[in-house]
PDB file of C-alpha atoms in Angstrom:
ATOM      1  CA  UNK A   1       0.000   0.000   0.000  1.00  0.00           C
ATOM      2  CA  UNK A   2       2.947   2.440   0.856  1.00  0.00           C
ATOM      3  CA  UNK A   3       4.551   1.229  -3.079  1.00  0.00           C
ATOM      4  CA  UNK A   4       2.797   4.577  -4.608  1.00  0.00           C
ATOM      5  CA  UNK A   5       4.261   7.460  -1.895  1.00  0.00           C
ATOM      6  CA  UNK A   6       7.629   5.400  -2.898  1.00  0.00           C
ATOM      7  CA  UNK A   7       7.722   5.566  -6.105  1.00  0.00           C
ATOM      8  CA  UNK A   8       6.645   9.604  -6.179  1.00  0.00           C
ATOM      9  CA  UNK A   9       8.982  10.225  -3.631  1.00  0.00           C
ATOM     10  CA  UNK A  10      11.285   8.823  -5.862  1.00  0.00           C
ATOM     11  CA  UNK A  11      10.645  10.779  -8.636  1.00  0.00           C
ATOM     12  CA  UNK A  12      10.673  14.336  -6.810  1.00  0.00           C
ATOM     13  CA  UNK A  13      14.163  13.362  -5.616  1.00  0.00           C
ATOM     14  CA  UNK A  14      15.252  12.331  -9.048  1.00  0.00           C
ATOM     15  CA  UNK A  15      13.813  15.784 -10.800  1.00  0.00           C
ATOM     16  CA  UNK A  16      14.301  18.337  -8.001  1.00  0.00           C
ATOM     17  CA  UNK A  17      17.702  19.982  -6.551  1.00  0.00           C
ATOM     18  CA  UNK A  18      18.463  19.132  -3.302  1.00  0.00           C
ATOM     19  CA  UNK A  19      21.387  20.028  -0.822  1.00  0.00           C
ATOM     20  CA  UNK A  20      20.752  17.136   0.726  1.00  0.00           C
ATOM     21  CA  UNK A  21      21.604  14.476  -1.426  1.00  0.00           C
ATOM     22  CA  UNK A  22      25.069  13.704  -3.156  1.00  0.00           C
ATOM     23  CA  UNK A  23      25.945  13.140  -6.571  1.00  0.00           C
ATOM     24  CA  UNK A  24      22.422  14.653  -7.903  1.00  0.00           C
ATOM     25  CA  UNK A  25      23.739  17.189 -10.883  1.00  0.00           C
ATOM     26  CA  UNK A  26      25.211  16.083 -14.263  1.00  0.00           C
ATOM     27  CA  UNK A  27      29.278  15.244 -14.312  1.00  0.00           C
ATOM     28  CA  UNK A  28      32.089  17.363 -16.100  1.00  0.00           C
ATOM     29  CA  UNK A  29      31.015  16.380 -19.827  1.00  0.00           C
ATOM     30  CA  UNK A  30      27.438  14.643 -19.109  1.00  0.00           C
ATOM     31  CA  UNK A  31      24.700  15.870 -21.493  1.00  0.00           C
ATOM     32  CA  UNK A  32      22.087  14.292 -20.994  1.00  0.00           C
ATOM     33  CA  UNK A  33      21.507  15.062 -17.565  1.00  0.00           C
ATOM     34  CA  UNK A  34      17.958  16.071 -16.408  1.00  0.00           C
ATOM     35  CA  UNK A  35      18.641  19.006 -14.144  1.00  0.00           C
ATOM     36  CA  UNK A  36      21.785  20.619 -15.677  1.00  0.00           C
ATOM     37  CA  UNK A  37      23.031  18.770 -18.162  1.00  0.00           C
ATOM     38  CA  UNK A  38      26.142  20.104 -20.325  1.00  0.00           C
ATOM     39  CA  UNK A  39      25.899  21.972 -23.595  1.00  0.00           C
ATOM     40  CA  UNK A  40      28.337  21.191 -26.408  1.00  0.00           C
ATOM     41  CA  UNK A  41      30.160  23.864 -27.982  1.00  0.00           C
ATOM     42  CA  UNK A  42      28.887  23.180 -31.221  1.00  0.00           C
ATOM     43  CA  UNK A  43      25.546  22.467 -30.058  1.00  0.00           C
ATOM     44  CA  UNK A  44      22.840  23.930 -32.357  1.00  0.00           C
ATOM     45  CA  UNK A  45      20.513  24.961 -30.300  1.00  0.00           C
ATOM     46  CA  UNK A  46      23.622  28.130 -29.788  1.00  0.00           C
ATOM     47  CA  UNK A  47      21.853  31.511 -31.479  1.00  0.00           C
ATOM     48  CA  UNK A  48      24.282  33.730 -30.266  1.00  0.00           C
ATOM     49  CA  UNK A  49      27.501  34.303 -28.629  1.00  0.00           C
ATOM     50  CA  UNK A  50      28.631  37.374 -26.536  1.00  0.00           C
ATOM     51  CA  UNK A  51      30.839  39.415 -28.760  1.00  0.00           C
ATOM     52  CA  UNK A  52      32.620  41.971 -26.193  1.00  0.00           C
ATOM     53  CA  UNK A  53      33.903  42.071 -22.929  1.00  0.00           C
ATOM     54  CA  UNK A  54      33.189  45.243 -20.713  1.00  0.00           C
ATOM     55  CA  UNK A  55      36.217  46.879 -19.719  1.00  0.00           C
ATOM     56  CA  UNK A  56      34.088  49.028 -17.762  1.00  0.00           C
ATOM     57  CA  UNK A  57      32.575  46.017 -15.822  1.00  0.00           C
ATOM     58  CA  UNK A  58      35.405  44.111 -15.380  1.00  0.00           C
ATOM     59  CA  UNK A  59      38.630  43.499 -12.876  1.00  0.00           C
ATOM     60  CA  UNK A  60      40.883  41.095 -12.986  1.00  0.00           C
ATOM     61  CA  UNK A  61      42.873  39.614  -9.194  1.00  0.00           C
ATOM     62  CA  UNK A  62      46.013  39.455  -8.530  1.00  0.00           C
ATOM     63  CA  UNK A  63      47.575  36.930 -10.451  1.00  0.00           C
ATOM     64  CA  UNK A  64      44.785  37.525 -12.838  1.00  0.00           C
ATOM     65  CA  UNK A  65      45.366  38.611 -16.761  1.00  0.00           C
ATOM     66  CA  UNK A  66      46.734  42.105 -16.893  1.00  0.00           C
ATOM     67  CA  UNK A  67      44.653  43.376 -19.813  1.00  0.00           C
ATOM     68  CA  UNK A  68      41.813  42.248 -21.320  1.00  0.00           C
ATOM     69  CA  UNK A  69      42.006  39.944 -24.189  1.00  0.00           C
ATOM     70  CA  UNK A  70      38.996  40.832 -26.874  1.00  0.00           C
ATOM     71  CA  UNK A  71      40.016  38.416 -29.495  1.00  0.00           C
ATOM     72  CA  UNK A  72      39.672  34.730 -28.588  1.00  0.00           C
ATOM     73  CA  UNK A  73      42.975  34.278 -25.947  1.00  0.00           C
ATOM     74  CA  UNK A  74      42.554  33.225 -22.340  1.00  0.00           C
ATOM     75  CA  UNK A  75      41.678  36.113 -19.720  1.00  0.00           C
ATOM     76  CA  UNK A  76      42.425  34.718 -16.156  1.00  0.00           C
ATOM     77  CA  UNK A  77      40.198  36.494 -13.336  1.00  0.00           C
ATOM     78  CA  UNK A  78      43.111  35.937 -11.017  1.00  0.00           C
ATOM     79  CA  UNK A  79      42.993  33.780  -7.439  1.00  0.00           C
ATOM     80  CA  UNK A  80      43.565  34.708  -3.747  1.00  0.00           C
ATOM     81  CA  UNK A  81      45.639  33.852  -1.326  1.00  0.00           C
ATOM     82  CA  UNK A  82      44.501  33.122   2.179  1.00  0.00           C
ATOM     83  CA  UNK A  83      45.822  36.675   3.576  1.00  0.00           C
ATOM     84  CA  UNK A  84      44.583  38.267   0.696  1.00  0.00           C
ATOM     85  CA  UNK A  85      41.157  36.373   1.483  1.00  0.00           C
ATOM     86  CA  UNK A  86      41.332  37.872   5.141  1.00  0.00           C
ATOM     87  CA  UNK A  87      42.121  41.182   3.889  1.00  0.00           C
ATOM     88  CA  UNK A  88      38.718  41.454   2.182  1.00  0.00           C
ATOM     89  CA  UNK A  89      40.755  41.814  -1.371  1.00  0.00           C
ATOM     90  CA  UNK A  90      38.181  41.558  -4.256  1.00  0.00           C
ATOM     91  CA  UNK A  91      38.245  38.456  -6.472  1.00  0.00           C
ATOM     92  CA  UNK A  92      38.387  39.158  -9.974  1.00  0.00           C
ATOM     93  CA  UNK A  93      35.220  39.319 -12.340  1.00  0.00           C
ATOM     94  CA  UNK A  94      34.257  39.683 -15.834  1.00  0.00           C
ATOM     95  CA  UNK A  95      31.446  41.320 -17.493  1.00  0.00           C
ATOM     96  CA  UNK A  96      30.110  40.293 -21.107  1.00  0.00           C
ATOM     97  CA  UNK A  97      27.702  41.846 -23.569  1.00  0.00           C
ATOM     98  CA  UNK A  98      26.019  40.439 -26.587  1.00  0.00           C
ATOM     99  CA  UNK A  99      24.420  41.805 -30.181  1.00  0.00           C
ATOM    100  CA  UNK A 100      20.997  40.596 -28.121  1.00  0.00           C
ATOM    101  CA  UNK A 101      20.347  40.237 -25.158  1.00  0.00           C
ATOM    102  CA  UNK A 102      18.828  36.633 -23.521  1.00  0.00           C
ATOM    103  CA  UNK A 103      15.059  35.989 -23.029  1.00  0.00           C
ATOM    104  CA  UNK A 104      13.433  34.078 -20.716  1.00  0.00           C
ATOM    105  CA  UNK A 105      12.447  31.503 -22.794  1.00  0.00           C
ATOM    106  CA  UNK A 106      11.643  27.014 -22.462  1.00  0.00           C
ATOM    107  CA  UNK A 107      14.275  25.128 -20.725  1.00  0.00           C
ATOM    108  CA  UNK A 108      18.062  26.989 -19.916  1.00  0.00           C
ATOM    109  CA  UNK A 109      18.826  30.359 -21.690  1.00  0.00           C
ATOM    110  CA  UNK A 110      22.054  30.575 -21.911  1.00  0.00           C
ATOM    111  CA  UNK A 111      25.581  28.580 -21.571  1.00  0.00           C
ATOM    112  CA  UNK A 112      29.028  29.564 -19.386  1.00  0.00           C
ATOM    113  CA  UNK A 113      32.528  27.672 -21.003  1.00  0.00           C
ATOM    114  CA  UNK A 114      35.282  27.109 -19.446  1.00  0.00           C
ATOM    115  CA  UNK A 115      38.728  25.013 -19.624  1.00  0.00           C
ATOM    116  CA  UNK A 116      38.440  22.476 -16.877  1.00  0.00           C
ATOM    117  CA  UNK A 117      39.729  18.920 -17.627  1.00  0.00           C
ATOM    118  CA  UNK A 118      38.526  15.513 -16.612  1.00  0.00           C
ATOM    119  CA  UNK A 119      41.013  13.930 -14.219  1.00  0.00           C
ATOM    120  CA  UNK A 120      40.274  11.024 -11.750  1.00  0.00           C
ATOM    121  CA  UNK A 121      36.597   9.086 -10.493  1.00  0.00           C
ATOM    122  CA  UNK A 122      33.536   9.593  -7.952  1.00  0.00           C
ATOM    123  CA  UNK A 123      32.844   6.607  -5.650  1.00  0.00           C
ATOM    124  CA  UNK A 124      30.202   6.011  -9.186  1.00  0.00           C
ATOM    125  CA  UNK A 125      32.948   6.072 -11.844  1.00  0.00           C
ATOM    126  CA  UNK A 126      31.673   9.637 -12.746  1.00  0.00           C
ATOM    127  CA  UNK A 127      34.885  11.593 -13.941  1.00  0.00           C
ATOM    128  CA  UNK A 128      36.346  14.076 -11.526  1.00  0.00           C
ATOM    129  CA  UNK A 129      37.042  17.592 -12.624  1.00  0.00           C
ATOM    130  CA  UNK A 130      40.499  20.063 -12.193  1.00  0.00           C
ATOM    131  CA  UNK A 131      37.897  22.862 -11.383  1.00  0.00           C
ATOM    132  CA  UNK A 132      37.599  26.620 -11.025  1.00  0.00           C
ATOM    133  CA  UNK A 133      34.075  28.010 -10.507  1.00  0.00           C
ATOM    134  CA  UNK A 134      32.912  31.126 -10.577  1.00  0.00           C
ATOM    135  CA  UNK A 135      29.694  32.992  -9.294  1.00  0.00           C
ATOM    136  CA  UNK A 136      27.258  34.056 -12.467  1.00  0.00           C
ATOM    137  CA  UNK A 137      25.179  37.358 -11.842  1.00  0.00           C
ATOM    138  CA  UNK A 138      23.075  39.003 -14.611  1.00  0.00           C
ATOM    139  CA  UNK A 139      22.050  42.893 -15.913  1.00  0.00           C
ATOM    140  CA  UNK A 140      19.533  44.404 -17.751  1.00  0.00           C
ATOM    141  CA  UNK A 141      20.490  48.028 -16.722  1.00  0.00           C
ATOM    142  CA  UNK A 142      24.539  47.369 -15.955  1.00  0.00           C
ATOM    143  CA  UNK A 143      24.265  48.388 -12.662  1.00  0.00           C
ATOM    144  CA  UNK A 144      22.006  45.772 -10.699  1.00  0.00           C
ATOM    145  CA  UNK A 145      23.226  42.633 -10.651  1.00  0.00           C
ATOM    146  CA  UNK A 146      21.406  39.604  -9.647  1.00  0.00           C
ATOM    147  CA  UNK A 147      23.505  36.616  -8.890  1.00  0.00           C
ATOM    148  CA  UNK A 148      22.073  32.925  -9.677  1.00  0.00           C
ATOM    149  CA  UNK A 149      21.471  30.978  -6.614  1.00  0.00           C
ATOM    150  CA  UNK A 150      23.981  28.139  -5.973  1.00  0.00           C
ATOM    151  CA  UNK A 151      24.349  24.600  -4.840  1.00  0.00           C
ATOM    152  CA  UNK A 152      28.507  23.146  -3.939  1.00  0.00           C
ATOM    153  CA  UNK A 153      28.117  19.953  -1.297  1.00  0.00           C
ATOM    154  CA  UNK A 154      31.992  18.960  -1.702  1.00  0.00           C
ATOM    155  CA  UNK A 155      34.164  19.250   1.757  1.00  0.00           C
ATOM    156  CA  UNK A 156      37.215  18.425  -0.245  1.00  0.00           C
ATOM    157  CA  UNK A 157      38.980  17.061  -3.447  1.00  0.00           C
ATOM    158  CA  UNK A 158      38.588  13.296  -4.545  1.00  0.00           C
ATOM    159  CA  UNK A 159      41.347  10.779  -4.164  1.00  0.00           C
ATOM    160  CA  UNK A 160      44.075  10.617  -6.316  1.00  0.00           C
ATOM    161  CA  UNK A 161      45.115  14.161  -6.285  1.00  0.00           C
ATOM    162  CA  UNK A 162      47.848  16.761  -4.516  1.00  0.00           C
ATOM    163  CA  UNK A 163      45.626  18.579  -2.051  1.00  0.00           C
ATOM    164  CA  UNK A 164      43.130  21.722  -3.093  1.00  0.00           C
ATOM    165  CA  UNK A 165      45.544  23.400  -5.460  1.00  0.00           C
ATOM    166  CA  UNK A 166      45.869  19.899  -7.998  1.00  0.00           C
ATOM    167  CA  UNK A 167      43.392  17.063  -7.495  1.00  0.00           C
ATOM    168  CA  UNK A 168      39.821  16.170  -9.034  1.00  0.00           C
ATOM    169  CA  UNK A 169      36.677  17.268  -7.441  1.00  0.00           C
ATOM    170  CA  UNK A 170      33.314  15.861  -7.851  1.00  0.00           C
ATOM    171  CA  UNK A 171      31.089  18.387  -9.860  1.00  0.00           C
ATOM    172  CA  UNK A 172      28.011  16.152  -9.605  1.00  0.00           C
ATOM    173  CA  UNK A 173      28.042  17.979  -6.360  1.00  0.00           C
ATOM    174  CA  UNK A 174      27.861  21.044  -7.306  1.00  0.00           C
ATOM    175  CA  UNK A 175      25.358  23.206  -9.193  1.00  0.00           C
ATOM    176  CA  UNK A 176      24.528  26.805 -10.846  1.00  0.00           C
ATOM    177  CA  UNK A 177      28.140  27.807 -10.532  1.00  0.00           C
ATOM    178  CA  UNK A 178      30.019  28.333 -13.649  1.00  0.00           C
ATOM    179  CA  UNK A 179      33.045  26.187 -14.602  1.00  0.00           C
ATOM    180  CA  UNK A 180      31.869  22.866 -13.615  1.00  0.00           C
ATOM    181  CA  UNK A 181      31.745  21.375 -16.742  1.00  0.00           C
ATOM    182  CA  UNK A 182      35.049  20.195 -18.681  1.00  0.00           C
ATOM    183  CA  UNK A 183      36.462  22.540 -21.423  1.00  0.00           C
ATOM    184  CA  UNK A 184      34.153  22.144 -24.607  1.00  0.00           C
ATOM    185  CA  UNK A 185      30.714  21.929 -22.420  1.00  0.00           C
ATOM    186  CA  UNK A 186      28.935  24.770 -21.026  1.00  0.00           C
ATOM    187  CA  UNK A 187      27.545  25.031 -18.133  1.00  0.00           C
ATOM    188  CA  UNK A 188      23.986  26.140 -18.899  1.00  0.00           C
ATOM    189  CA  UNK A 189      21.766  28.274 -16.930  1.00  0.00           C
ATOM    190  CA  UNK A 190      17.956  29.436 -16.476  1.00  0.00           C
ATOM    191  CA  UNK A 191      16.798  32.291 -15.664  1.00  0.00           C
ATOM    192  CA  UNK A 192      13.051  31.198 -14.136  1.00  0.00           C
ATOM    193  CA  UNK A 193      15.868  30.606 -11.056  1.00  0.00           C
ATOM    194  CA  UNK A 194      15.763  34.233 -10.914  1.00  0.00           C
ATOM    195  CA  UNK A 195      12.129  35.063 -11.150  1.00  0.00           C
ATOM    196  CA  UNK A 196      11.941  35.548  -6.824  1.00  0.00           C
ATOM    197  CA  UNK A 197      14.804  38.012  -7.077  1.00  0.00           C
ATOM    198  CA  UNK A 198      13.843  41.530  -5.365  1.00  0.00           C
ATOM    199  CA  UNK A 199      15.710  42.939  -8.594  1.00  0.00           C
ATOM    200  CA  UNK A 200      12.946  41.622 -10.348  1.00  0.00           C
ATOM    201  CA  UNK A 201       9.716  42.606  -8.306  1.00  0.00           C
ATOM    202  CA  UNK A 202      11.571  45.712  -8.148  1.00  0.00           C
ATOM    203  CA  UNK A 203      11.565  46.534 -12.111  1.00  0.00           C
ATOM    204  CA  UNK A 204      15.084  46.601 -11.746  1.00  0.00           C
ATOM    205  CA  UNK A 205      15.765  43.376 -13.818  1.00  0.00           C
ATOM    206  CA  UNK A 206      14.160  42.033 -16.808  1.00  0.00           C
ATOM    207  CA  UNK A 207      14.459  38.545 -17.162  1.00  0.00           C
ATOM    208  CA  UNK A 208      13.047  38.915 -20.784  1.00  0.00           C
ATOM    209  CA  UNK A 209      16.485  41.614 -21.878  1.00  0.00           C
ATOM    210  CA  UNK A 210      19.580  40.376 -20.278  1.00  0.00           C
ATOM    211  CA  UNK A 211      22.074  42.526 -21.366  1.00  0.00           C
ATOM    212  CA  UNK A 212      25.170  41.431 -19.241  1.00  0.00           C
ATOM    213  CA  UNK A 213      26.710  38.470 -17.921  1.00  0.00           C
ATOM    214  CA  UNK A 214      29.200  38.413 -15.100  1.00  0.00           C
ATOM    215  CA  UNK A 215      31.301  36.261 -14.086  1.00  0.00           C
ATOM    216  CA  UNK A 216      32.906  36.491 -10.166  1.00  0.00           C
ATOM    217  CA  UNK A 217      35.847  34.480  -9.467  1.00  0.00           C
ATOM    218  CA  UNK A 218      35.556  31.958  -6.574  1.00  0.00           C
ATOM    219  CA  UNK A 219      38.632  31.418  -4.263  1.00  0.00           C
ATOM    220  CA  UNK A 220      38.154  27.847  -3.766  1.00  0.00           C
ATOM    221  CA  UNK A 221      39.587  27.651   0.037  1.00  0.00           C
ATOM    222  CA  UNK A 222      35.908  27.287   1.524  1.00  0.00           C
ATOM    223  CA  UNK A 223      35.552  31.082   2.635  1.00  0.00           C
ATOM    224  CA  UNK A 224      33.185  31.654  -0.166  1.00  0.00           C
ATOM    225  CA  UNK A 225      29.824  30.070  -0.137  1.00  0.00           C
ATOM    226  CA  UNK A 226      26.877  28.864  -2.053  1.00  0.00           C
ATOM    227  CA  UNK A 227      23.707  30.455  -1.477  1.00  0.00           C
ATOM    228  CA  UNK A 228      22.498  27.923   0.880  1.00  0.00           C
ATOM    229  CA  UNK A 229      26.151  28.811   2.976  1.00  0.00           C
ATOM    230  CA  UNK A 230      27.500  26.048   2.092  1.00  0.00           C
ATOM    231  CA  UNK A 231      31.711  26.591   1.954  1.00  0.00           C
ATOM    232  CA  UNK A 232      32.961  26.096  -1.968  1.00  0.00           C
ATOM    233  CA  UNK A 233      35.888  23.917  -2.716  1.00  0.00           C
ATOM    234  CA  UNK A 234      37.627  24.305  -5.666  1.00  0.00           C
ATOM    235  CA  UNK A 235      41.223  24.074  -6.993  1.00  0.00           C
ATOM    236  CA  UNK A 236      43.256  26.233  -4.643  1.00  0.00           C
ATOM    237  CA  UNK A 237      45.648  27.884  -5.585  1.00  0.00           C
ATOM    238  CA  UNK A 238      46.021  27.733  -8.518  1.00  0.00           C
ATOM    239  CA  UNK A 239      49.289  28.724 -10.589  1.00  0.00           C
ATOM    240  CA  UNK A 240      50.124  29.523 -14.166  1.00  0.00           C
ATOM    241  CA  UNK A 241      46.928  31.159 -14.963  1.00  0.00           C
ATOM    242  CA  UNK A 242      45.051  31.972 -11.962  1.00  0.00           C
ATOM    243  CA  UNK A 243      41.526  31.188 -11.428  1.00  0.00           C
ATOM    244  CA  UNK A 244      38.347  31.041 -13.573  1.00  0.00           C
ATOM    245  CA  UNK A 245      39.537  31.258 -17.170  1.00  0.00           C
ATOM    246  CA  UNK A 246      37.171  32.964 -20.151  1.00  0.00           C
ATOM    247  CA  UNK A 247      38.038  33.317 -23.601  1.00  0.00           C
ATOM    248  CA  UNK A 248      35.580  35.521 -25.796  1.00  0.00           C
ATOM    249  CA  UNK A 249      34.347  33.543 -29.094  1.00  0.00           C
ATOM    250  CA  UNK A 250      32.089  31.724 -30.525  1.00  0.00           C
ATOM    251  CA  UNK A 251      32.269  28.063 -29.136  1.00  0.00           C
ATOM    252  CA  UNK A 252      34.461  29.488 -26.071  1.00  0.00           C
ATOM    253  CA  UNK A 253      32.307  32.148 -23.960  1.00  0.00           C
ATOM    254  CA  UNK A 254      28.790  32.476 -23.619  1.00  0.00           C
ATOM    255  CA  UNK A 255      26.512  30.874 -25.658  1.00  0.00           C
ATOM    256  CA  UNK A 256      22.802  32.195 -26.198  1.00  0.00           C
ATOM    257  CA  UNK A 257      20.261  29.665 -26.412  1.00  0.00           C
ATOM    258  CA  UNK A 258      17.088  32.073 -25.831  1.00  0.00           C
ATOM    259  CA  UNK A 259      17.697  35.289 -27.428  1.00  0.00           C
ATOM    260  CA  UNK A 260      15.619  38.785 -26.646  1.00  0.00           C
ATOM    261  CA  UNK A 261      12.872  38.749 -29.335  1.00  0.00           C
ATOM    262  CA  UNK A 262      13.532  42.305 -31.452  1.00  0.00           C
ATOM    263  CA  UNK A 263      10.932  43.228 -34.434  1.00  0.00           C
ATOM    264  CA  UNK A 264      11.690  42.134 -38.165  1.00  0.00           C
ATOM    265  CA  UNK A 265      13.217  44.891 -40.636  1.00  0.00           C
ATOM    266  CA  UNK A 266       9.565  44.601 -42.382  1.00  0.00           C
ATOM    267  CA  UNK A 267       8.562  45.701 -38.690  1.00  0.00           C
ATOM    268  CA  UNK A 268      10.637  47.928 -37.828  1.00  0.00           C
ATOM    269  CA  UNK A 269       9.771  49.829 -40.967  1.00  0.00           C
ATOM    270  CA  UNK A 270       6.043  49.403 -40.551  1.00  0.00           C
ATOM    271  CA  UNK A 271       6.642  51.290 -36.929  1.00  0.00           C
ATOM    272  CA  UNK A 272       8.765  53.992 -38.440  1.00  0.00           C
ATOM    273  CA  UNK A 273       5.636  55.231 -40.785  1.00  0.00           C
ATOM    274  CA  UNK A 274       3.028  55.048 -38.475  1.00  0.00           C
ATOM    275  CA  UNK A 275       5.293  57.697 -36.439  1.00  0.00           C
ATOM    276  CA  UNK A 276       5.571  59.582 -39.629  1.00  0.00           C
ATOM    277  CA  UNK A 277       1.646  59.460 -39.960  1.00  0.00           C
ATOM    278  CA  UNK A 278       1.181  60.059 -36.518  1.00  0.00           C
ATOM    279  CA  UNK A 279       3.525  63.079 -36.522  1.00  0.00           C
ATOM    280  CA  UNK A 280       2.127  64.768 -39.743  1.00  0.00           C
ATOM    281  CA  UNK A 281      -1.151  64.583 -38.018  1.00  0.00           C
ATOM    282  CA  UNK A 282      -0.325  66.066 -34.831  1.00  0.00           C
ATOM    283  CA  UNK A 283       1.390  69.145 -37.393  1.00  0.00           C
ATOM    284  CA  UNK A 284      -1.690  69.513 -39.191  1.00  0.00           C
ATOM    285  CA  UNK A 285      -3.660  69.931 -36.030  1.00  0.00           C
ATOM    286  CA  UNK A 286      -1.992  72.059 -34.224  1.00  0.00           C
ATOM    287  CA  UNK A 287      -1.456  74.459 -37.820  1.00  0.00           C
ATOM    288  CA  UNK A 288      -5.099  74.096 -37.911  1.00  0.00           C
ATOM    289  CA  UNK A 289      -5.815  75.352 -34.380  1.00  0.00           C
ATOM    290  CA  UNK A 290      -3.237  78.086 -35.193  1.00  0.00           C
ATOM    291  CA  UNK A 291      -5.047  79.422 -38.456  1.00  0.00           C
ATOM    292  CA  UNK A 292      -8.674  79.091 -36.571  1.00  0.00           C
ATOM    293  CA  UNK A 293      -7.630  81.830 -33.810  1.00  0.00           C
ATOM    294  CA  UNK A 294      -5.679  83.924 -36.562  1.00  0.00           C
ATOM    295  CA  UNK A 295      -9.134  84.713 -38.933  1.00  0.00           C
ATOM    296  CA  UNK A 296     -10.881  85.496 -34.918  1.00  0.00           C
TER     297      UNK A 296
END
């Protein structure tokens, strides 16, 4: 008699994000996960790519990049040490624009890449991942940002490794933070995650014209945490080029899937004459009220 309550239970566990479960999101190059499953770089679902960084909106950390890189190379956001960490020094973040800006639309919106690589096994043969995440927060205006909600249940690095700064971690414990996918796969996102955001009750964000995407380093030491306060473990530290690595590009960045609906030329044109038409007759009347109290 209890077989039924089993079997739903079963189901909501399967379908539904949960901190308390492990090993519940999709591994480093899994795409056919149900929750948040990666996105090839070639998929086709891709409409559109962001096509400039925004020097404006962006900083790199120390030991980050020391310019921006427009044209396809590798700009490092730059990683903290621990005194840096408790000196309240800034991680590094990036800020991207696009031709059009994401919609709202079925399913995930829009895809973050990255250049992790597979290295090691879960408990579940599920590849490990040499990670670097990074916090993703959205724009419609440039100036409020809302930042996705975040899941990370890992209290350290998999077997195998050499401690935080060069050993796999388990990314099917971790979700909604860029860079937990292998280099190739995006990490895709959705923006319905964001509908309870006070930036959107507020009219501060529309989740229908996203106009920027940034991307917030994550010191992977623990002292930064997911929105549930959960600590976040990543690679740490990390030399050569340090922390969350983007490269701007088609196949590299971030991928549109959902893109901001914007009228046809044919439309466009159509609304350009009926302001002509509407502006003539607004002349005429107002020439017409002017004549009328000339002949009084």
């Amino acid at each position: 008699m209890f077989r039924p309550l089993i079997m739903s239970c079963a189901v909501l566990f399967a379908s539904t994000p949960s901190t308390l479960f492990a090993e519940i999101y999709s591994g480093p190059n899994d795409t056919s996960h149900a929750i948040d499953g990666a996105i090839a770089a070639d998929d086709e679902r891709f409409v559109g790519w962001a096509d400039v960084i925004d020097s404006t909106r962006t900083m790199f950390g120390p030991r980050g990049s020391t310019s921006i890189n427009q044209t396809g190379g590798f700009n490092s956001l730059g990683d903290l040490d621990a005194t840096e960490i408790a000196a309240g020094v800034s991680p590094g973040y990036l800020t991207v624009q696009f031709a059009a800006g994401i919609s709202n639309g079925a399913g995930h919106d829009f895809a973050v890449f990255e250049n992790g690589f597979l290295f090691g096994k879960n408990a579940a043969g599920t590849p490990g991942l040499f990670a670097e995440f990074a916090y993703v927060d959205v724009s419609t205006n440039g100036t409020d940002f809302a930042r996705f909600p975040s899941v990370s249940l890992n209290t350290g690095p998999l077997p195998g490794g050499f401690g935080n700064n060069f050993s796999p971690f388990d990314v099917t414990n971790v979700y909604n933070l860029a860079g937990k996918h292998a280099a190739g796969f995006g990490t895709p996102f959705d923006l319905d995650d964001l509908s309870t955001d006070p930036l959107v009750s507020g009219g501060l964000l529309d989740l229908n014209n996203i106009q920027y995407v940034r991307l917030f380093d994550i010191p992977g030491d623990g002292s930064f945490t997911d929105s549930r306060g959960n600590p976040i473990i990543d690679n740490w530290m990390t030399s050569g080029s340090g922390g969350f690595d983007f490269r701007l590009g088609e196949g590299l960045g971030v991928g549109v899937l959902n893109i901001t609906a914007v009228p046809e030329p044919g439309g466009l044109l159509m609304l350009g004459l009926a302001g002509c038409v509407l502006s003539l007759r607004r002349t005429r009347r107002r020439t017409g009220v002017t004549r009328t109290r000339g002949k009084t």
